[in-house]
Coordinates of C-alpha atoms and ligand atoms in Angstrom, one line a residue:
X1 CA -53.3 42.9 73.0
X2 CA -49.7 43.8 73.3
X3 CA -49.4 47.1 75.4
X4 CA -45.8 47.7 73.6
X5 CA -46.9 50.6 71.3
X6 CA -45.4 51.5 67.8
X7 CA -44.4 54.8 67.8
X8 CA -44.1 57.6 65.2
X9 CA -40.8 59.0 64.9
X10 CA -39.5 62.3 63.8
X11 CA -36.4 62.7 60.9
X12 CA -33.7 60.4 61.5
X13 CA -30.7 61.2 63.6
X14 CA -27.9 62.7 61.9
X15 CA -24.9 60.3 61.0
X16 CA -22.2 61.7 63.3
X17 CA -18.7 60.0 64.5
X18 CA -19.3 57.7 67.7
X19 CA -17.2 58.5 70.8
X20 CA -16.4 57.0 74.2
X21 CA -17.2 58.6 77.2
X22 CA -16.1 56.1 79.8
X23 CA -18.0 53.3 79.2
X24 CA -20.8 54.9 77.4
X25 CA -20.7 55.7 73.6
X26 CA -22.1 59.5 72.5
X27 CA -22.5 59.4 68.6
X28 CA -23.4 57.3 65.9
X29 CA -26.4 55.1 66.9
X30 CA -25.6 55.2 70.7
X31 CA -28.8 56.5 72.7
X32 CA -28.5 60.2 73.7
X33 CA -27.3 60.6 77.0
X34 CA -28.9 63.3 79.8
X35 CA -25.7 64.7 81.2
X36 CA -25.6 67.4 84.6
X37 CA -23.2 69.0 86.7
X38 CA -22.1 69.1 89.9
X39 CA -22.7 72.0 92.3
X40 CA -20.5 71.1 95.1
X41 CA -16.8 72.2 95.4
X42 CA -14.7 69.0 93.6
X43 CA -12.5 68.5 96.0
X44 CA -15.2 67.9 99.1
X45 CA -15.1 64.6 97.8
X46 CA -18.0 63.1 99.7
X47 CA -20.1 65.8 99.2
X48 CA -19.5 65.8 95.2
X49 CA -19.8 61.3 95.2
X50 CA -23.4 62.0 96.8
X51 CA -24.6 64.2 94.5
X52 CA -23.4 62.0 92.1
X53 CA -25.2 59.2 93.8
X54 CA -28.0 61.2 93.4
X55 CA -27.9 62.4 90.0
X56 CA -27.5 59.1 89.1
X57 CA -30.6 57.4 90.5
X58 CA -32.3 60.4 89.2
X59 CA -31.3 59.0 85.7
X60 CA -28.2 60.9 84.8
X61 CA -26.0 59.3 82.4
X62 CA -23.1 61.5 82.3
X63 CA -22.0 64.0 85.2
X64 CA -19.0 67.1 84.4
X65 CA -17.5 68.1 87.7
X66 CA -15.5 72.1 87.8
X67 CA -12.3 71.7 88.2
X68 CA -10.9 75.5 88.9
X69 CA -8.4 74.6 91.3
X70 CA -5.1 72.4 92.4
X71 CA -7.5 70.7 95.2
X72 CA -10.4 70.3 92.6
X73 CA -8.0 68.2 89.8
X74 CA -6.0 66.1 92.7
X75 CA -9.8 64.8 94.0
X76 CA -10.3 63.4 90.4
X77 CA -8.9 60.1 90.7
X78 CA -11.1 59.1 93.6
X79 CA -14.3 60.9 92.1
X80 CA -13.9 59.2 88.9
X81 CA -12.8 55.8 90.5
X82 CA -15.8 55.9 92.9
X83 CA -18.8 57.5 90.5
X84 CA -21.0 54.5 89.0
X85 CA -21.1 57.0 85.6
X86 CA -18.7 58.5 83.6
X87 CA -16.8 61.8 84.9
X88 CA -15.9 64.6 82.8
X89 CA -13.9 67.3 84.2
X90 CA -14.8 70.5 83.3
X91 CA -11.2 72.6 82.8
X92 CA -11.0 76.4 81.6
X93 CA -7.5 78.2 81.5
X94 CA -4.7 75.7 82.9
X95 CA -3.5 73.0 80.8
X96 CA -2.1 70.9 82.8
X97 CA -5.9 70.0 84.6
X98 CA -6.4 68.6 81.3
X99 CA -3.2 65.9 81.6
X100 CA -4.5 65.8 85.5
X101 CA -7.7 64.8 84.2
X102 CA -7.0 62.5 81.6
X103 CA -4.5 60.3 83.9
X104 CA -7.2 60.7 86.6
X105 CA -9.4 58.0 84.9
X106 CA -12.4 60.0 83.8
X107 CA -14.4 59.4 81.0
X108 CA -13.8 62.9 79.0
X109 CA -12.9 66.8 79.4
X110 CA -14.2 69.1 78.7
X111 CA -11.8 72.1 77.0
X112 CA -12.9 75.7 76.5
X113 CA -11.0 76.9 73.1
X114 CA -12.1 80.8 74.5
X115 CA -10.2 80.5 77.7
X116 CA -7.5 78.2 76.8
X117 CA -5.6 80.3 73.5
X118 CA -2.5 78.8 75.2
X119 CA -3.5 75.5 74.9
X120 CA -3.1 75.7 71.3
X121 CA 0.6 74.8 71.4
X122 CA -0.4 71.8 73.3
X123 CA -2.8 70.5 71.8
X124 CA -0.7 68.0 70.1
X125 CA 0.4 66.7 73.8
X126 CA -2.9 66.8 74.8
X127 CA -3.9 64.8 71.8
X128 CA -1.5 62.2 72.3
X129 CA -2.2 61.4 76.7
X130 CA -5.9 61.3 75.5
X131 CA -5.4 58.8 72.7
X132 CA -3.7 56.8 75.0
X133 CA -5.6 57.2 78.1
X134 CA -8.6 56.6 75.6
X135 CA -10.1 59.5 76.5
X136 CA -12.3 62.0 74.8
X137 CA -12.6 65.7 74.8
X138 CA -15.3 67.9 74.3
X139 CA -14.6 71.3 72.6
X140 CA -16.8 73.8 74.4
X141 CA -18.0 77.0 73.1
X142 CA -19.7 79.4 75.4
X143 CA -20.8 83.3 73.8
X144 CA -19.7 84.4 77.1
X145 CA -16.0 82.9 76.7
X146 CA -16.0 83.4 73.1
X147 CA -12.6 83.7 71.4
X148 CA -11.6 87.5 71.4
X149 CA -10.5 87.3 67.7
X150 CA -13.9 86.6 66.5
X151 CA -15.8 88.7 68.9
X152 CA -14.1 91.4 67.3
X153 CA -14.1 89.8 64.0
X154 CA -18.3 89.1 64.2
X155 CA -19.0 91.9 66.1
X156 CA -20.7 89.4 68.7
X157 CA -21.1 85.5 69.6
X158 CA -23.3 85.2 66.7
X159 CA -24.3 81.4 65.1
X160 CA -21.6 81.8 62.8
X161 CA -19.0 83.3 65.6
X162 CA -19.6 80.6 68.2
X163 CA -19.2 77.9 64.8
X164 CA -16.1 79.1 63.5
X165 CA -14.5 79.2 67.2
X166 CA -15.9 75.5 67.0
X167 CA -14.8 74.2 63.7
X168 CA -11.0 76.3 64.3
X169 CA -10.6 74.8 67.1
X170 CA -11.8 71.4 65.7
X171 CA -9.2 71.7 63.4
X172 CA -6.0 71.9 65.4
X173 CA -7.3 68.4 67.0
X174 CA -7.8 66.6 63.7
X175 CA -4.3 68.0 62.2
X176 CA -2.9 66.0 65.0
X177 CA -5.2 62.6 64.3
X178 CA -7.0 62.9 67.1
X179 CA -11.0 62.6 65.9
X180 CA -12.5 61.4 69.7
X181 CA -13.9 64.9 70.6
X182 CA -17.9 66.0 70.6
X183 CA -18.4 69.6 70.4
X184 CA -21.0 71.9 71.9
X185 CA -21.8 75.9 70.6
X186 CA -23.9 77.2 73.7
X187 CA -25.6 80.4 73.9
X188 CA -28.4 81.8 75.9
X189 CA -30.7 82.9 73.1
X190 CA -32.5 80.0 71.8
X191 CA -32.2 81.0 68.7
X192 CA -29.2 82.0 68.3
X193 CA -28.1 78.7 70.0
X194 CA -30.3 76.9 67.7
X195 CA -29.1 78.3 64.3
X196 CA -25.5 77.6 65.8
X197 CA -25.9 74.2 65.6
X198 CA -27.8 73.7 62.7
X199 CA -24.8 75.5 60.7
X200 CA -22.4 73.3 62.8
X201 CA -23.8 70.0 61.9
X202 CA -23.9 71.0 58.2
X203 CA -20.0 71.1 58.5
X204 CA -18.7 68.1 59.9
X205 CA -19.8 64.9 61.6
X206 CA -18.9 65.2 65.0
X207 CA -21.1 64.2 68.0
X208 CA -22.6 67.1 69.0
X209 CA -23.6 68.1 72.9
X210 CA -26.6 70.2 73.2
X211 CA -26.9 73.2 75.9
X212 CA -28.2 76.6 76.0
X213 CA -25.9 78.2 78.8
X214 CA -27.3 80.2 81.4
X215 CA -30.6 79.0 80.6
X216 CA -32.0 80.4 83.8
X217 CA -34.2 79.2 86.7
X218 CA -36.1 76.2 86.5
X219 CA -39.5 77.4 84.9
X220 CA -37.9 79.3 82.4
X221 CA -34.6 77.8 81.8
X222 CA -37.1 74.4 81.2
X223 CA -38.8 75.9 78.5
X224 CA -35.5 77.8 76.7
X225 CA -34.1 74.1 77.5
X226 CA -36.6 71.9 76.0
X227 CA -38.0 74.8 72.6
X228 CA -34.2 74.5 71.7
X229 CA -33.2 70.8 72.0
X230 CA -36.8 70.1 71.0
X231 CA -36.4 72.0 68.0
X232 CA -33.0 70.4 67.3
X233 CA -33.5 67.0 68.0
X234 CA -36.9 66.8 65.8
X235 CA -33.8 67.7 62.9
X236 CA -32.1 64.3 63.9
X237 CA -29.1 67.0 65.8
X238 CA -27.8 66.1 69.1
X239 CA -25.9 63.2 70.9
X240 CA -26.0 64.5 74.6
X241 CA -27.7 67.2 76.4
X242 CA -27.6 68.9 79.3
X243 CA -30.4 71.2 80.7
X244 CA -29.0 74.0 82.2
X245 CA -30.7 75.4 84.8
X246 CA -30.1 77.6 88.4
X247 CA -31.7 74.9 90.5
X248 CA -30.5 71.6 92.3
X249 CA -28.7 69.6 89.3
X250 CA -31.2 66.5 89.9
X251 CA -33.8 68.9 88.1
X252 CA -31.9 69.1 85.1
X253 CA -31.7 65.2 84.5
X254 CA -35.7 65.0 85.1
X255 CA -35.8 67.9 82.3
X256 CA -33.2 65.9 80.6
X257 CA -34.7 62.8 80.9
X258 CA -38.6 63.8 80.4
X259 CA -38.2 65.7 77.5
X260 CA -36.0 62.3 75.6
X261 CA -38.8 60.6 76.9
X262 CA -41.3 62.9 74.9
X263 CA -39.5 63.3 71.8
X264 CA -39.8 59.5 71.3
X265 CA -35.9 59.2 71.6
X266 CA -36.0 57.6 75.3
X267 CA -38.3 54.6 76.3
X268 CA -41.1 56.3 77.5
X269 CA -42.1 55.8 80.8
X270 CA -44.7 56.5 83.6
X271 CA -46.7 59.6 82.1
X272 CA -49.7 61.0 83.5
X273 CA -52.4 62.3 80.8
X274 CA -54.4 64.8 83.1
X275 CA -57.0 67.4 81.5
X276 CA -56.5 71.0 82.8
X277 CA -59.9 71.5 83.7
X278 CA -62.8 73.1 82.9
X279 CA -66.4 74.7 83.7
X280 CA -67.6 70.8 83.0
X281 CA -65.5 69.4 85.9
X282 CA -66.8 68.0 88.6
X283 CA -63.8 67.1 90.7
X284 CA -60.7 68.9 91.5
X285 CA -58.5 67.6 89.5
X286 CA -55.2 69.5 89.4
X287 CA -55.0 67.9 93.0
X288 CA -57.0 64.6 91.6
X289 CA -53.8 64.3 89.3
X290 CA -51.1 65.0 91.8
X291 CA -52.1 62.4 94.0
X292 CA -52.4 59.8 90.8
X293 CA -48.6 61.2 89.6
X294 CA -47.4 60.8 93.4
X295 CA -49.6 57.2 94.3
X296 CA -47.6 55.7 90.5
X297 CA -44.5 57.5 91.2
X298 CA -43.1 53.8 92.1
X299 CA -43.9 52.4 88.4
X300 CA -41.6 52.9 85.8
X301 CA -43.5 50.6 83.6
X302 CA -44.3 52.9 80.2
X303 CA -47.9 53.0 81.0
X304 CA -50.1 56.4 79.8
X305 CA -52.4 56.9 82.7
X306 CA -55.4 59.9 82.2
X307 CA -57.1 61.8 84.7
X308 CA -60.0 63.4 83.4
X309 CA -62.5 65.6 85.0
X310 CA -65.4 65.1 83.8
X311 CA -67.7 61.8 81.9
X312 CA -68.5 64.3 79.0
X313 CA -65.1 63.7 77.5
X314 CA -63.4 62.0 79.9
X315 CA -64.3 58.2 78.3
X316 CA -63.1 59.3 75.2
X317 CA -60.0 61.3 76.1
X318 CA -59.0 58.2 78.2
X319 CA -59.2 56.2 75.8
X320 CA -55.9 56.7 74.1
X321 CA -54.2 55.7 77.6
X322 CA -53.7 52.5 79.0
X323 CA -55.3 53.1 82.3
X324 CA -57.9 56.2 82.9
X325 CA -60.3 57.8 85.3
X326 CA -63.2 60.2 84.9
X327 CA -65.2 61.6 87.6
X328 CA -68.6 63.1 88.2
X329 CA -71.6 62.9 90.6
X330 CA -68.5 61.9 93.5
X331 CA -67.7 58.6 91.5
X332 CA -64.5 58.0 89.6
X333 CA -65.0 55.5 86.6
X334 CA -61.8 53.3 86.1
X335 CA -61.1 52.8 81.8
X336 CA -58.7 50.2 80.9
X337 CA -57.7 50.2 77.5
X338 CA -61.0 52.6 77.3
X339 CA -63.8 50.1 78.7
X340 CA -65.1 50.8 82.3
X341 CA -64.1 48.6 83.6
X342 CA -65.4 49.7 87.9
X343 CA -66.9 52.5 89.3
X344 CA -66.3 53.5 92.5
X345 CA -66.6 56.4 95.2
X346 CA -64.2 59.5 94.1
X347 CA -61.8 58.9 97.3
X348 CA -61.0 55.5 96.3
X349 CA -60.1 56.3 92.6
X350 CA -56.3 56.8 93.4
X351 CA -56.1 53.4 94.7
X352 CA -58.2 51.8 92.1
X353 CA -55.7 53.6 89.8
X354 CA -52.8 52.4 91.7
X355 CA -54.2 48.5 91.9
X356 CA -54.7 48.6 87.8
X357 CA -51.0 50.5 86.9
X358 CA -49.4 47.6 88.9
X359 CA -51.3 44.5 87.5
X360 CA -50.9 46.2 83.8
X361 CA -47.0 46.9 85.1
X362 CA -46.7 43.1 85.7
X363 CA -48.2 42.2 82.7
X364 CA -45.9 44.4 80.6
X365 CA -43.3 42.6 82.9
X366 CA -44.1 39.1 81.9
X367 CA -44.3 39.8 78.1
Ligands
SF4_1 FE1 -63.2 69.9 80.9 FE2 -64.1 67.3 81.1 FE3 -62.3 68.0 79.2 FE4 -61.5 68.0 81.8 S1 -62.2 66.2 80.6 S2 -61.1 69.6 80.3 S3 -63.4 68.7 82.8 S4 -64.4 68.7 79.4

């Protein structure tokens, strides 16, 4: 049988406008994109182009560099030159980073409308180098940056405070014709951040970029991350994301990129089905299942591999997934496709495993 599985899906994307981000499209049917930042200073140049390098073997589609400084904006042209995926510099407060930016060659900026009131007499400049460079904005809302009118005018960066900041500033760029922007409401409450872009993609059909800002370290910022974009992208909202998070950027994009994967909006790839143990087991298998995640780590081939403790369900829970083990009485029992198909001695199950994920790989391969 084919191993290329059918899969349920959840509501349909939301029409919105397609954009360019270098040569990526965000929008419109385009794939959503896993986006990260850079932690280095810009303008160390080599040390920003390897994390780059990194983020983007780690899967990264789209990387925003800071760009707070003189130094910062003149190391755009090589950054963006040099990176294999699109750059967008990330510019609060001066202007003329933004023209920097655009004639730099990267694929988008972003533009904070809370920081940048005076760029709202430029805006139709702006509008004009970016059409010509062809290069996108994004319009950025942060509650921590939100504009001081509607702080006062809300009371706080409520959903509806952080979407009229949005949609005003929205505005000024479609007066002046210019429609190639995607826009992002970020908050740190998940729900807040959540009901914020629900009301926002009710008003208008621009591609939106999901965040929830200051998300917070990895275990936690992982779970605000993914029960917000989760909850948005099983509503069809969201273009691009980016998972926030006070660890090495490369986690983000495995978030990012895991959590796509998951929601059935990514081709899936390598993912271990482990049980989490019980009484019944009768092999360790938290450490049964690292060493299975760590031997396949090589295989990107979209195979569904369980690791069960036990025979008592084990057969049966491995059956769903292409490949499966389930141990007892020191013997691991290999399922393809849920038939036994060997048993053998427990240390020799991760290589068993290993032999059977890269025949199946080749298979899916040659298909
Ligand atoms: Fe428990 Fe066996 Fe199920 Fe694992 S597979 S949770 S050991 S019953």
């Amino acid at each position: 049988p084919s191993m290329r599985e059918e899969r349920p899906v959840l509501a349909p994307r939301r029409p919105t406008r397609r954009i360019r981000v270098g040569d990526l499209s965000v929008g419109g049917d385009a794939p959503i994109t896993v986006q990260s930042m850079t932690t280095t200073k810009t303008h160390d140049i080599g040390a920003t182009l390897q994390q780059i390098a990194e983020l983007t073997a780690s899967g990264c589609d789209i990387v925003r560099v800071a760009c707070p400084t003189d130094k910062d904006a003149e190391a755009l042209p090589i950054i963006a030159k040099q990176s294999r995926i699109p750059v967008i510099a990330d510019i609060h407060f001066k202007p003329k980073y933004v023209f920097q930016a655009i004639e730099a060659g990267c694929g988008a900026v972003r533009v904070n409308p809370g920081n940048i009131r005076k760029f709202d007499d430029q805006v139709a400049a702006i509008c004009k180098a970016a059409s010509d460079a062809g290069v996108s904005l994004r319009i950025g809302v942060n509650a921590g940056s939100l504009d001081p009118r509607l702080l006062k005018k809300h009371g706080k960066a409520t959903p509806e405070a952080l979407v009229e900041s949005a949609v005003w500033e929205a505005g000024l760029f479609e007066e002046c014709g210019f429609h190639d922007f995607k826009i992002s409401v970020k908050h740190h409450d998940v729900v807040t951040m959540v009901r914020a872009y629900q009301l926002l993609s009710e008003m208008g059909d621009w591609p939106l970029h999901l965040g929830v800002t200051e998300a917070g370290p990895a275990f936690q910022g992982t779970i605000k991350s993914c029960a917000a974009f989760g909850t948005l992208l099983a509503q069809g909202i969201g273009d691009t994301i980016r998972v926030s998070l006070s660890a090495p950027p490369v986690e983000e994009v495995k978030v990012g990129t895991k959590l796509l994967e998951f929601m059935g909006l990514r081709e899936r790839k390598l993912e271990i089905v482990s049980c989490p143990s019980c009484g019944r087991a009768q092999v360790d298998v938290w450490s049964l299942a690292e060493s299975v995640e760590e031997g396949l780590k090589s295989i990107s081939a979209p195979l569904r591999v369980a690791v069960m403790g036990c025979v008592v369900n084990g057969p049966g829970e491995a059956r769903e997934a292409d490949l499966g083990c389930a141990s007892g009485n020191g013997k691991g029992q290999i399922f393809v496709h849920g038939k036994v198909v060997e048993t053998v001695p427990e240390d020799q199950v991760v290589e068993t495993l290993i032999k059977h994920a890269e025949a199946m790989a080749e298979q899916m391969r040659a298909e």
